PDB file of C-alpha atoms in Angstrom:
ATOM      1  CA  UNK U 604      -7.440 -18.982 -68.899  1.00  0.00           C
ATOM      2  CA  UNK U 605      -8.525 -17.332 -65.871  1.00  0.00           C
ATOM      3  CA  UNK U 606     -12.192 -17.009 -64.749  1.00  0.00           C
ATOM      4  CA  UNK U 607     -13.658 -13.777 -65.445  1.00  0.00           C
ATOM      5  CA  UNK U 608     -14.250 -11.965 -62.206  1.00  0.00           C
ATOM      6  CA  UNK U 609     -18.020 -11.883 -61.256  1.00  0.00           C
ATOM      7  CA  UNK U 610     -18.413  -8.425 -60.947  1.00  0.00           C
ATOM      8  CA  UNK U 611     -16.965  -7.956 -64.523  1.00  0.00           C
ATOM      9  CA  UNK U 612     -18.888 -10.716 -65.960  1.00  0.00           C
ATOM     10  CA  UNK U 613     -22.052  -9.473 -64.460  1.00  0.00           C
ATOM     11  CA  UNK U 614     -21.722  -5.711 -65.759  1.00  0.00           C
ATOM     12  CA  UNK U 615     -20.717  -6.942 -69.234  1.00  0.00           C
ATOM     13  CA  UNK U 616     -24.110  -9.032 -69.342  1.00  0.00           C
ATOM     14  CA  UNK U 617     -25.965  -6.092 -68.273  1.00  0.00           C
ATOM     15  CA  UNK U 618     -24.321  -3.746 -70.826  1.00  0.00           C
ATOM     16  CA  UNK U 619     -24.471  -6.638 -73.655  1.00  0.00           C
ATOM     17  CA  UNK U 620     -28.085  -6.988 -72.849  1.00  0.00           C
ATOM     18  CA  UNK U 621     -28.949  -3.482 -73.059  1.00  0.00           C
ATOM     19  CA  UNK U 622     -27.349  -2.886 -76.392  1.00  0.00           C
ATOM     20  CA  UNK U 623     -28.368  -5.648 -78.027  1.00  0.00           C
ATOM     21  CA  UNK U 624     -31.470  -3.834 -79.786  1.00  0.00           C
ATOM     22  CA  UNK U 625     -28.898  -0.968 -81.536  1.00  0.00           C
ATOM     23  CA  UNK U 626     -27.807  -1.743 -84.762  1.00  0.00           C
ATOM     24  CA  UNK U 627     -24.367  -2.403 -86.045  1.00  0.00           C
ATOM     25  CA  UNK U 628     -22.521   0.846 -87.372  1.00  0.00           C
ATOM     26  CA  UNK U 629     -24.836   2.927 -84.836  1.00  0.00           C
ATOM     27  CA  UNK U 630     -23.156   5.466 -82.141  1.00  0.00           C
ATOM     28  CA  UNK U 631     -23.798   5.192 -78.513  1.00  0.00           C
ATOM     29  CA  UNK U 632     -22.605   7.856 -76.136  1.00  0.00           C
ATOM     30  CA  UNK U 633     -21.858   6.744 -72.207  1.00  0.00           C
ATOM     31  CA  UNK U 634     -22.726   9.339 -69.696  1.00  0.00           C
ATOM     32  CA  UNK U 635     -19.111   9.552 -67.707  1.00  0.00           C
ATOM     33  CA  UNK U 636     -18.751  11.379 -64.279  1.00  0.00           C
ATOM     34  CA  UNK U 637     -15.229   9.523 -63.425  1.00  0.00           C
ATOM     35  CA  UNK U 638     -17.166   7.567 -60.477  1.00  0.00           C
ATOM     36  CA  UNK U 639     -17.126   3.987 -59.953  1.00  0.00           C
ATOM     37  CA  UNK U 640     -20.504   3.552 -61.270  1.00  0.00           C
ATOM     38  CA  UNK U 641     -20.222   5.469 -65.128  1.00  0.00           C
ATOM     39  CA  UNK U 642     -16.599   4.232 -65.174  1.00  0.00           C
ATOM     40  CA  UNK U 643     -17.841   0.402 -65.032  1.00  0.00           C
ATOM     41  CA  UNK U 644     -20.284   1.019 -67.224  1.00  0.00           C
ATOM     42  CA  UNK U 645     -17.771   2.761 -69.755  1.00  0.00           C
ATOM     43  CA  UNK U 646     -15.420  -0.271 -69.337  1.00  0.00           C
ATOM     44  CA  UNK U 647     -17.832  -2.456 -70.259  1.00  0.00           C
ATOM     45  CA  UNK U 648     -19.326  -0.669 -73.202  1.00  0.00           C
ATOM     46  CA  UNK U 649     -15.804  -0.121 -74.577  1.00  0.00           C
ATOM     47  CA  UNK U 650     -15.509  -3.904 -74.628  1.00  0.00           C
ATOM     48  CA  UNK U 651     -18.906  -5.213 -75.774  1.00  0.00           C
ATOM     49  CA  UNK U 652     -19.605  -1.819 -78.153  1.00  0.00           C
ATOM     50  CA  UNK U 653     -16.576  -2.983 -80.233  1.00  0.00           C
ATOM     51  CA  UNK U 654     -17.767  -6.415 -80.159  1.00  0.00           C
ATOM     52  CA  UNK U 655     -20.990  -5.098 -82.285  1.00  0.00           C
ATOM     53  CA  UNK U 656     -19.443  -2.572 -83.924  1.00  0.00           C
ATOM     54  CA  UNK U 657     -21.075   0.288 -82.288  1.00  0.00           C
ATOM     55  CA  UNK U 658     -18.928   3.094 -82.037  1.00  0.00           C
ATOM     56  CA  UNK U 659     -18.802   4.630 -78.307  1.00  0.00           C
ATOM     57  CA  UNK U 660     -18.246   7.895 -77.297  1.00  0.00           C
ATOM     58  CA  UNK U 661     -17.958   9.279 -73.379  1.00  0.00           C
ATOM     59  CA  UNK U 662     -19.488  12.533 -72.622  1.00  0.00           C
ATOM     60  CA  UNK U 663     -18.048  13.979 -69.423  1.00  0.00           C
ATOM     61  CA  UNK U 664     -20.183  17.351 -68.177  1.00  0.00           C
ATOM     62  CA  UNK U 665     -17.951  19.907 -66.016  1.00  0.00           C
ATOM     63  CA  UNK U 666     -20.625  21.308 -63.850  1.00  0.00           C
ATOM     64  CA  UNK U 667     -17.890  23.875 -61.988  1.00  0.00           C
ATOM     65  CA  UNK U 668     -19.311  23.385 -59.148  1.00  0.00           C
ATOM     66  CA  UNK U 669     -15.998  22.454 -57.344  1.00  0.00           C
ATOM     67  CA  UNK U 670     -12.790  24.371 -57.548  1.00  0.00           C
ATOM     68  CA  UNK U 671     -10.882  21.221 -59.295  1.00  0.00           C
ATOM     69  CA  UNK U 672     -13.964  19.931 -61.374  1.00  0.00           C
ATOM     70  CA  UNK U 673     -12.297  20.780 -64.804  1.00  0.00           C
ATOM     71  CA  UNK U 674      -9.170  18.384 -63.772  1.00  0.00           C
ATOM     72  CA  UNK U 675     -11.982  15.502 -62.602  1.00  0.00           C
ATOM     73  CA  UNK U 676     -13.572  16.276 -65.941  1.00  0.00           C
ATOM     74  CA  UNK U 677     -10.109  16.084 -68.099  1.00  0.00           C
ATOM     75  CA  UNK U 678      -9.227  12.727 -65.712  1.00  0.00           C
ATOM     76  CA  UNK U 679     -12.493  11.245 -66.878  1.00  0.00           C
ATOM     77  CA  UNK U 680     -11.717  11.607 -70.659  1.00  0.00           C
ATOM     78  CA  UNK U 681      -8.437  10.430 -70.341  1.00  0.00           C
ATOM     79  CA  UNK U 682      -9.250   7.404 -68.683  1.00  0.00           C
ATOM     80  CA  UNK U 683     -12.435   6.902 -71.271  1.00  0.00           C
ATOM     81  CA  UNK U 684      -9.503   7.301 -74.045  1.00  0.00           C
ATOM     82  CA  UNK U 685      -7.526   4.775 -72.475  1.00  0.00           C
ATOM     83  CA  UNK U 686     -10.587   2.352 -72.439  1.00  0.00           C
ATOM     84  CA  UNK U 687     -10.729   2.351 -76.448  1.00  0.00           C
ATOM     85  CA  UNK U 688     -13.361   5.451 -76.295  1.00  0.00           C
ATOM     86  CA  UNK U 689     -13.834   8.670 -77.649  1.00  0.00           C
ATOM     87  CA  UNK U 690     -14.061  11.221 -75.364  1.00  0.00           C
ATOM     88  CA  UNK U 691     -15.916  14.819 -74.879  1.00  0.00           C
ATOM     89  CA  UNK U 692     -15.854  17.077 -72.219  1.00  0.00           C
ATOM     90  CA  UNK U 693     -18.614  20.060 -72.149  1.00  0.00           C
ATOM     91  CA  UNK U 694     -18.281  22.925 -69.255  1.00  0.00           C
ATOM     92  CA  UNK U 695     -21.881  23.955 -68.340  1.00  0.00           C
ATOM     93  CA  UNK U 696     -22.849  26.834 -66.024  1.00  0.00           C
ATOM     94  CA  UNK U 697     -25.050  25.789 -63.145  1.00  0.00           C
ATOM     95  CA  UNK U 698     -28.313  27.618 -62.692  1.00  0.00           C
ATOM     96  CA  UNK U 699     -32.240  27.497 -62.333  1.00  0.00           C
ATOM     97  CA  UNK U 700     -34.621  26.742 -60.080  1.00  0.00           C
ATOM     98  CA  UNK U 701     -34.854  23.601 -57.865  1.00  0.00           C
ATOM     99  CA  UNK U 702     -31.403  23.988 -56.009  1.00  0.00           C
ATOM    100  CA  UNK U 703     -27.996  22.956 -57.720  1.00  0.00           C
ATOM    101  CA  UNK U 704     -28.302  19.319 -57.420  1.00  0.00           C
ATOM    102  CA  UNK U 705     -31.806  19.697 -59.852  1.00  0.00           C
ATOM    103  CA  UNK U 706     -29.938  22.330 -62.059  1.00  0.00           C
ATOM    104  CA  UNK U 707     -27.330  20.142 -62.342  1.00  0.00           C
ATOM    105  CA  UNK U 708     -29.229  17.602 -63.416  1.00  0.00           C
ATOM    106  CA  UNK U 709     -30.840  19.425 -65.854  1.00  0.00           C
ATOM    107  CA  UNK U 710     -27.980  20.593 -67.503  1.00  0.00           C
ATOM    108  CA  UNK U 711     -26.003  17.607 -67.579  1.00  0.00           C
ATOM    109  CA  UNK U 712     -29.080  15.839 -69.610  1.00  0.00           C
ATOM    110  CA  UNK U 713     -28.700  18.989 -71.816  1.00  0.00           C
ATOM    111  CA  UNK U 714     -25.944  18.380 -72.704  1.00  0.00           C
ATOM    112  CA  UNK U 715     -26.206  14.854 -73.501  1.00  0.00           C
ATOM    113  CA  UNK U 716     -29.072  15.802 -75.829  1.00  0.00           C
ATOM    114  CA  UNK U 717     -27.414  18.036 -77.687  1.00  0.00           C
ATOM    115  CA  UNK U 718     -24.197  16.130 -77.956  1.00  0.00           C
ATOM    116  CA  UNK U 719     -26.638  12.816 -79.296  1.00  0.00           C
ATOM    117  CA  UNK U 720     -27.810  15.173 -81.841  1.00  0.00           C
ATOM    118  CA  UNK U 721     -24.511  16.361 -83.145  1.00  0.00           C
ATOM    119  CA  UNK U 722     -22.730  13.307 -83.366  1.00  0.00           C
ATOM    120  CA  UNK U 723     -25.953  11.328 -84.258  1.00  0.00           C
ATOM    121  CA  UNK U 724     -25.884   8.832 -81.464  1.00  0.00           C
ATOM    122  CA  UNK U 725     -28.984   6.034 -81.444  1.00  0.00           C
ATOM    123  CA  UNK U 726     -28.581   5.645 -77.711  1.00  0.00           C
ATOM    124  CA  UNK U 727     -27.221   7.579 -74.400  1.00  0.00           C
ATOM    125  CA  UNK U 728     -26.499   5.147 -71.581  1.00  0.00           C
ATOM    126  CA  UNK U 729     -26.550   5.898 -68.082  1.00  0.00           C
ATOM    127  CA  UNK U 730     -25.093   4.873 -65.263  1.00  0.00           C
ATOM    128  CA  UNK U 731     -27.821   4.494 -62.379  1.00  0.00           C
ATOM    129  CA  UNK U 732     -27.575   1.215 -60.069  1.00  0.00           C
ATOM    130  CA  UNK U 733     -30.489  -0.487 -58.367  1.00  0.00           C
ATOM    131  CA  UNK U 734     -29.077   1.402 -55.534  1.00  0.00           C
ATOM    132  CA  UNK U 735     -30.011   5.068 -57.020  1.00  0.00           C
ATOM    133  CA  UNK U 736     -33.032   3.253 -57.949  1.00  0.00           C
ATOM    134  CA  UNK U 737     -34.454   2.352 -54.234  1.00  0.00           C
ATOM    135  CA  UNK U 738     -33.274   5.859 -53.544  1.00  0.00           C
ATOM    136  CA  UNK U 739     -35.208   7.653 -55.919  1.00  0.00           C
ATOM    137  CA  UNK U 740     -38.057   5.176 -54.912  1.00  0.00           C
ATOM    138  CA  UNK U 741     -37.952   6.198 -51.181  1.00  0.00           C
ATOM    139  CA  UNK U 742     -37.675   9.928 -52.240  1.00  0.00           C
ATOM    140  CA  UNK U 743     -40.789   9.767 -54.127  1.00  0.00           C
ATOM    141  CA  UNK U 744     -42.413   8.091 -51.117  1.00  0.00           C
ATOM    142  CA  UNK U 745     -41.744  10.804 -48.392  1.00  0.00           C
ATOM    143  CA  UNK U 746     -42.922  13.431 -51.109  1.00  0.00           C
ATOM    144  CA  UNK U 747     -46.273  11.649 -51.328  1.00  0.00           C
ATOM    145  CA  UNK U 748     -45.680  11.963 -55.457  1.00  0.00           C
ATOM    146  CA  UNK U 749     -47.992   8.697 -56.030  1.00  0.00           C
ATOM    147  CA  UNK U 750     -47.595   6.053 -58.444  1.00  0.00           C
ATOM    148  CA  UNK U 751     -45.534   7.714 -60.843  1.00  0.00           C
ATOM    149  CA  UNK U 752     -42.882   8.698 -58.769  1.00  0.00           C
ATOM    150  CA  UNK U 753     -42.684   5.332 -56.992  1.00  0.00           C
ATOM    151  CA  UNK U 754     -41.756   4.002 -60.217  1.00  0.00           C
ATOM    152  CA  UNK U 755     -38.414   5.060 -60.189  1.00  0.00           C
ATOM    153  CA  UNK U 756     -36.645   5.289 -63.722  1.00  0.00           C
ATOM    154  CA  UNK U 757     -37.145   3.266 -66.685  1.00  0.00           C
ATOM    155  CA  UNK U 758     -34.331   0.814 -67.941  1.00  0.00           C
ATOM    156  CA  UNK U 759     -34.943   2.067 -71.270  1.00  0.00           C
ATOM    157  CA  UNK U 760     -36.572   4.796 -73.264  1.00  0.00           C
ATOM    158  CA  UNK U 761     -36.922   6.437 -76.370  1.00  0.00           C
ATOM    159  CA  UNK U 762     -37.542  10.599 -76.993  1.00  0.00           C
ATOM    160  CA  UNK U 763     -39.392  11.913 -79.671  1.00  0.00           C
ATOM    161  CA  UNK U 764     -35.872  12.255 -81.531  1.00  0.00           C
ATOM    162  CA  UNK U 765     -35.943   8.733 -81.848  1.00  0.00           C
ATOM    163  CA  UNK U 766     -32.835   8.104 -79.030  1.00  0.00           C
ATOM    164  CA  UNK U 767     -32.541   5.424 -76.898  1.00  0.00           C
ATOM    165  CA  UNK U 768     -31.787   6.335 -73.264  1.00  0.00           C
ATOM    166  CA  UNK U 769     -30.863   3.019 -71.628  1.00  0.00           C
ATOM    167  CA  UNK U 770     -29.766   2.349 -68.035  1.00  0.00           C
ATOM    168  CA  UNK U 771     -28.114  -0.904 -68.394  1.00  0.00           C
ATOM    169  CA  UNK U 772     -26.975  -1.376 -64.562  1.00  0.00           C
ATOM    170  CA  UNK U 773     -30.840  -0.950 -62.718  1.00  0.00           C
ATOM    171  CA  UNK U 774     -30.102  -4.448 -61.538  1.00  0.00           C
ATOM    172  CA  UNK U 775     -26.651  -4.007 -60.550  1.00  0.00           C
ATOM    173  CA  UNK U 776     -26.070  -2.994 -56.867  1.00  0.00           C
ATOM    174  CA  UNK U 777     -23.214  -0.291 -56.279  1.00  0.00           C
ATOM    175  CA  UNK U 778     -20.598  -2.637 -54.573  1.00  0.00           C
ATOM    176  CA  UNK U 779     -20.662  -4.329 -57.824  1.00  0.00           C
ATOM    177  CA  UNK U 780     -19.626  -1.116 -59.802  1.00  0.00           C
ATOM    178  CA  UNK U 781     -16.503  -0.670 -57.315  1.00  0.00           C
ATOM    179  CA  UNK U 782     -15.588  -4.308 -57.513  1.00  0.00           C
ATOM    180  CA  UNK U 783     -15.519  -4.197 -61.186  1.00  0.00           C
ATOM    181  CA  UNK U 784     -13.067  -1.093 -60.940  1.00  0.00           C
ATOM    182  CA  UNK U 785     -10.988  -2.707 -58.566  1.00  0.00           C
ATOM    183  CA  UNK U 786     -10.794  -5.749 -60.659  1.00  0.00           C
ATOM    184  CA  UNK U 787     -10.062  -4.043 -64.075  1.00  0.00           C
ATOM    185  CA  UNK U 788      -6.995  -1.469 -62.110  1.00  0.00           C
ATOM    186  CA  UNK U 789      -9.669   1.420 -62.729  1.00  0.00           C
ATOM    187  CA  UNK U 790      -9.225   4.260 -59.962  1.00  0.00           C
ATOM    188  CA  UNK U 791     -12.839   5.781 -59.749  1.00  0.00           C
ATOM    189  CA  UNK U 792     -13.439   9.411 -58.438  1.00  0.00           C
ATOM    190  CA  UNK U 793     -15.101   9.964 -55.402  1.00  0.00           C
ATOM    191  CA  UNK U 794     -17.489  12.882 -55.487  1.00  0.00           C
ATOM    192  CA  UNK U 795     -18.035  14.508 -52.194  1.00  0.00           C
ATOM    193  CA  UNK U 796     -21.162  15.602 -53.140  1.00  0.00           C
ATOM    194  CA  UNK U 797     -22.012  12.173 -52.265  1.00  0.00           C
ATOM    195  CA  UNK U 798     -21.223  12.568 -48.716  1.00  0.00           C
ATOM    196  CA  UNK U 799     -22.586  15.856 -48.260  1.00  0.00           C
ATOM    197  CA  UNK U 800     -25.810  15.527 -46.123  1.00  0.00           C
ATOM    198  CA  UNK U 801     -27.237  18.446 -47.348  1.00  0.00           C
ATOM    199  CA  UNK U 802     -28.610  16.396 -49.787  1.00  0.00           C
ATOM    200  CA  UNK U 803     -31.658  14.078 -49.281  1.00  0.00           C
ATOM    201  CA  UNK U 804     -30.201  12.028 -51.278  1.00  0.00           C
ATOM    202  CA  UNK U 805     -27.077  11.284 -49.319  1.00  0.00           C
ATOM    203  CA  UNK U 806     -29.188  10.966 -46.543  1.00  0.00           C
ATOM    204  CA  UNK U 807     -31.804   8.299 -47.513  1.00  0.00           C
ATOM    205  CA  UNK U 808     -28.219   6.570 -49.088  1.00  0.00           C
ATOM    206  CA  UNK U 809     -26.206   6.895 -45.165  1.00  0.00           C
ATOM    207  CA  UNK U 810     -28.943   6.732 -43.044  1.00  0.00           C
ATOM    208  CA  UNK U 811     -32.139   5.725 -43.796  1.00  0.00           C
ATOM    209  CA  UNK U 812     -31.365   3.022 -46.096  1.00  0.00           C
ATOM    210  CA  UNK U 813     -29.212   1.339 -43.738  1.00  0.00           C
ATOM    211  CA  UNK U 814     -31.614   1.793 -40.682  1.00  0.00           C
ATOM    212  CA  UNK U 815     -34.384  -0.083 -42.821  1.00  0.00           C
ATOM    213  CA  UNK U 816     -31.713  -2.838 -43.745  1.00  0.00           C
ATOM    214  CA  UNK U 817     -30.721  -2.985 -39.849  1.00  0.00           C
ATOM    215  CA  UNK U 818     -34.524  -3.091 -38.707  1.00  0.00           C
ATOM    216  CA  UNK U 819     -36.323  -5.670 -41.621  1.00  0.00           C
ATOM    217  CA  UNK U 820     -33.266  -7.248 -42.733  1.00  0.00           C
ATOM    218  CA  UNK U 821     -31.414  -7.267 -46.158  1.00  0.00           C
ATOM    219  CA  UNK U 822     -32.734  -6.924 -49.376  1.00  0.00           C
ATOM    220  CA  UNK U 823     -34.752  -3.728 -49.099  1.00  0.00           C
ATOM    221  CA  UNK U 824     -32.972  -2.217 -51.654  1.00  0.00           C
ATOM    222  CA  UNK U 825     -33.782  -4.986 -54.450  1.00  0.00           C
ATOM    223  CA  UNK U 826     -37.434  -5.018 -52.623  1.00  0.00           C
ATOM    224  CA  UNK U 827     -37.767  -0.910 -53.536  1.00  0.00           C
ATOM    225  CA  UNK U 828     -36.223  -2.014 -56.904  1.00  0.00           C
ATOM    226  CA  UNK U 829     -39.117  -4.760 -57.646  1.00  0.00           C
ATOM    227  CA  UNK U 830     -42.061  -2.791 -56.257  1.00  0.00           C
ATOM    228  CA  UNK U 831     -40.842   0.153 -59.091  1.00  0.00           C
ATOM    229  CA  UNK U 832     -40.598  -2.291 -61.916  1.00  0.00           C
ATOM    230  CA  UNK U 833     -44.154  -3.734 -60.710  1.00  0.00           C
ATOM    231  CA  UNK U 834     -45.564  -0.407 -60.752  1.00  0.00           C
ATOM    232  CA  UNK U 835     -44.008   0.741 -64.199  1.00  0.00           C
ATOM    233  CA  UNK U 836     -45.981  -2.591 -65.412  1.00  0.00           C
ATOM    234  CA  UNK U 837     -49.154  -1.497 -64.119  1.00  0.00           C
ATOM    235  CA  UNK U 838     -48.691   1.931 -65.464  1.00  0.00           C
ATOM    236  CA  UNK U 839     -47.964   0.763 -68.708  1.00  0.00           C
ATOM    237  CA  UNK U 840     -51.267  -1.016 -69.029  1.00  0.00           C
ATOM    238  CA  UNK U 841     -53.044   1.901 -67.328  1.00  0.00           C
ATOM    239  CA  UNK U 842     -51.421   4.075 -70.325  1.00  0.00           C
ATOM    240  CA  UNK U 843     -52.583   1.352 -73.186  1.00  0.00           C
ATOM    241  CA  UNK U 844     -56.043   1.624 -71.628  1.00  0.00           C
ATOM    242  CA  UNK U 845     -56.239   5.348 -71.417  1.00  0.00           C
ATOM    243  CA  UNK U 846     -54.977   6.025 -75.108  1.00  0.00           C
ATOM    244  CA  UNK U 847     -57.732   3.131 -76.087  1.00  0.00           C
ATOM    245  CA  UNK U 848     -60.299   5.309 -74.275  1.00  0.00           C
ATOM    246  CA  UNK U 849     -59.226   8.920 -74.971  1.00  0.00           C
ATOM    247  CA  UNK U 850     -59.718   9.012 -78.406  1.00  0.00           C
ATOM    248  CA  UNK U 851     -63.658   8.447 -78.061  1.00  0.00           C
ATOM    249  CA  UNK U 852     -63.974  10.949 -75.457  1.00  0.00           C
ATOM    250  CA  UNK U 853     -61.845  13.989 -76.566  1.00  0.00           C
ATOM    251  CA  UNK U 854     -62.700  16.650 -78.945  1.00  0.00           C
ATOM    252  CA  UNK U 855     -60.931  19.514 -79.716  1.00  0.00           C
ATOM    253  CA  UNK U 856     -62.354  22.833 -78.727  1.00  0.00           C
ATOM    254  CA  UNK U 857     -61.819  26.277 -79.694  1.00  0.00           C
ATOM    255  CA  UNK U 858     -58.111  27.428 -78.204  1.00  0.00           C
ATOM    256  CA  UNK U 859     -58.273  24.337 -76.085  1.00  0.00           C
ATOM    257  CA  UNK U 860     -59.690  20.644 -76.007  1.00  0.00           C
ATOM    258  CA  UNK U 861     -63.156  19.168 -74.219  1.00  0.00           C
ATOM    259  CA  UNK U 862     -63.345  15.800 -72.455  1.00  0.00           C
ATOM    260  CA  UNK U 863     -66.623  13.983 -72.367  1.00  0.00           C
ATOM    261  CA  UNK U 864     -68.373  14.501 -68.800  1.00  0.00           C
ATOM    262  CA  UNK U 865     -70.006  11.050 -69.071  1.00  0.00           C
ATOM    263  CA  UNK U 866     -67.125   8.877 -70.430  1.00  0.00           C
ATOM    264  CA  UNK U 867     -64.951  10.494 -67.299  1.00  0.00           C
ATOM    265  CA  UNK U 868     -67.822   9.675 -64.769  1.00  0.00           C
ATOM    266  CA  UNK U 869     -68.160   5.958 -66.385  1.00  0.00           C
ATOM    267  CA  UNK U 870     -64.395   5.357 -65.750  1.00  0.00           C
ATOM    268  CA  UNK U 871     -63.060   4.270 -62.508  1.00  0.00           C
ATOM    269  CA  UNK U 872     -61.527   7.312 -60.362  1.00  0.00           C
ATOM    270  CA  UNK U 873     -57.783   5.661 -61.350  1.00  0.00           C
ATOM    271  CA  UNK U 874     -58.367   6.105 -64.784  1.00  0.00           C
ATOM    272  CA  UNK U 875     -60.371   9.240 -64.848  1.00  0.00           C
ATOM    273  CA  UNK U 876     -57.337  10.869 -62.852  1.00  0.00           C
ATOM    274  CA  UNK U 877     -54.928   9.687 -65.609  1.00  0.00           C
ATOM    275  CA  UNK U 878     -56.989  10.807 -68.664  1.00  0.00           C
ATOM    276  CA  UNK U 879     -57.023  14.434 -66.690  1.00  0.00           C
ATOM    277  CA  UNK U 880     -53.506  14.385 -66.218  1.00  0.00           C
ATOM    278  CA  UNK U 881     -53.064  13.167 -69.982  1.00  0.00           C
ATOM    279  CA  UNK U 882     -54.753  15.489 -71.532  1.00  0.00           C
ATOM    280  CA  UNK U 883     -53.411  18.768 -70.227  1.00  0.00           C
ATOM    281  CA  UNK U 884     -49.835  17.350 -70.621  1.00  0.00           C
ATOM    282  CA  UNK U 885     -50.316  16.459 -74.198  1.00  0.00           C
ATOM    283  CA  UNK U 886     -52.250  19.845 -74.774  1.00  0.00           C
ATOM    284  CA  UNK U 887     -50.622  22.132 -72.751  1.00  0.00           C
ATOM    285  CA  UNK U 888     -47.170  20.722 -71.630  1.00  0.00           C
ATOM    286  CA  UNK U 889     -48.080  21.031 -67.836  1.00  0.00           C
ATOM    287  CA  UNK U 890     -48.122  18.113 -65.149  1.00  0.00           C
ATOM    288  CA  UNK U 891     -50.812  18.371 -62.852  1.00  0.00           C
ATOM    289  CA  UNK U 892     -50.603  17.877 -58.999  1.00  0.00           C
ATOM    290  CA  UNK U 893     -52.585  15.375 -57.265  1.00  0.00           C
ATOM    291  CA  UNK U 894     -54.732  18.322 -56.035  1.00  0.00           C
ATOM    292  CA  UNK U 895     -55.317  20.050 -58.771  1.00  0.00           C
ATOM    293  CA  UNK U 896     -56.457  16.615 -60.789  1.00  0.00           C
ATOM    294  CA  UNK U 897     -58.688  16.035 -58.062  1.00  0.00           C
ATOM    295  CA  UNK U 898     -59.677  19.608 -58.273  1.00  0.00           C
ATOM    296  CA  UNK U 899     -61.128  19.015 -61.775  1.00  0.00           C
ATOM    297  CA  UNK U 900     -62.314  15.635 -61.436  1.00  0.00           C
ATOM    298  CA  UNK U 901     -64.857  17.217 -58.825  1.00  0.00           C
ATOM    299  CA  UNK U 902     -66.105  18.792 -61.781  1.00  0.00           C
ATOM    300  CA  UNK U 903     -67.560  15.278 -62.723  1.00  0.00           C
ATOM    301  CA  UNK U 904     -67.954  13.940 -60.006  1.00  0.00           C
ATOM    302  CA  UNK U 905     -69.242  16.486 -57.368  1.00  0.00           C
ATOM    303  CA  UNK U 906     -70.480  18.977 -59.845  1.00  0.00           C
ATOM    304  CA  UNK U 907     -72.400  22.082 -57.980  1.00  0.00           C
ATOM    305  CA  UNK U 908     -72.085  25.079 -60.460  1.00  0.00           C
ATOM    306  CA  UNK U 909     -68.685  25.692 -59.673  1.00  0.00           C
ATOM    307  CA  UNK U 910     -66.834  28.081 -62.011  1.00  0.00           C
ATOM    308  CA  UNK U 911     -63.598  27.738 -64.121  1.00  0.00           C
ATOM    309  CA  UNK U 912     -60.253  26.408 -62.377  1.00  0.00           C
ATOM    310  CA  UNK U 913     -57.131  28.084 -62.824  1.00  0.00           C
ATOM    311  CA  UNK U 914     -54.357  25.278 -63.849  1.00  0.00           C
ATOM    312  CA  UNK U 915     -50.822  25.782 -64.531  1.00  0.00           C
ATOM    313  CA  UNK U 916     -50.608  27.295 -68.246  1.00  0.00           C
ATOM    314  CA  UNK U 917     -54.703  26.468 -68.765  1.00  0.00           C
ATOM    315  CA  UNK U 918     -58.050  26.723 -67.225  1.00  0.00           C
ATOM    316  CA  UNK U 919     -60.833  23.656 -66.663  1.00  0.00           C
ATOM    317  CA  UNK U 920     -64.777  24.548 -66.798  1.00  0.00           C
ATOM    318  CA  UNK U 921     -67.842  22.366 -67.250  1.00  0.00           C
ATOM    319  CA  UNK U 922     -69.920  23.442 -70.037  1.00  0.00           C
ATOM    320  CA  UNK U 923     -73.151  21.086 -70.881  1.00  0.00           C
ATOM    321  CA  UNK U 924     -71.603  17.511 -71.076  1.00  0.00           C
ATOM    322  CA  UNK U 925     -68.150  18.770 -71.790  1.00  0.00           C
ATOM    323  CA  UNK U 926     -64.944  19.596 -69.452  1.00  0.00           C
ATOM    324  CA  UNK U 927     -63.201  22.432 -71.487  1.00  0.00           C
ATOM    325  CA  UNK U 928     -59.398  22.877 -71.170  1.00  0.00           C
ATOM    326  CA  UNK U 929     -58.453  26.071 -72.496  1.00  0.00           C
ATOM    327  CA  UNK U 930     -55.002  27.616 -72.274  1.00  0.00           C
ATOM    328  CA  UNK U 931     -54.104  30.416 -70.255  1.00  0.00           C
ATOM    329  CA  UNK U 932     -55.401  34.241 -71.374  1.00  0.00           C
ATOM    330  CA  UNK U 933     -57.758  32.867 -73.683  1.00  0.00           C
TER     331      UNK U 933
END
């Protein structure tokens, strides 16, 4: 028998590993745009899922941002059907804050969440590659977003509905997905937006990473991905420490929640700031910026009688030995 193409073998193994914890008889969704990354993921999932008794369905989101978007979506669905997948196409209207890229991403995830709920999917597979991870880390570094952003994308997470969001290809280079498509006689769609340098991610991909590779040597993308993995491990350790600590120092207050000043002061700055962010996020659904977090921390470390601090969705004030967070308008 002829040997299996290395690109096909690598991607099938990545998908097989990702599906290992999905029970037989479950349903998995593959997010399919028709590009090389998602097409390779869909083909490998069709092959591996059938062997594990998992029903696999592709979901293609037609964002309507290009004149031929409906044809592109229909073509992707046709290829998915040919691979043995059930195929769903959903048309959305893209609007919202943050520009078309952010709005399209939000619309896409909303469709995938709804589809998972509708068909009872246990997992959603996304086609992000190691190159996407490297770009995400660089963009986070440029924004000064801190460790949370530099962790990049998680290979797996479970949402509040119990659906697992999996990225099997985070350790796979983009060139490998193209090689997979070539070896499998699959003709991927090339999104013209991926060459539009109005988008920061495209500039990172086409200009920044090649310069870093040329000036610092090969392996930059892999190094950035390793950095994200290490930071994610650190964050998980921090989160475990915080959850062990937070039960003893947080109390419910009228229209809000309070945290012990003494307990916050006893923790190092990194833990103290994470506790503040976690309390506000869990109670009010708001993510504080670095500047906002530090300002709240000053109520602990640099107390000079300052008044309440207005935050998105809530306010913080020091009362006696407590930092009290109260919902806005209360």
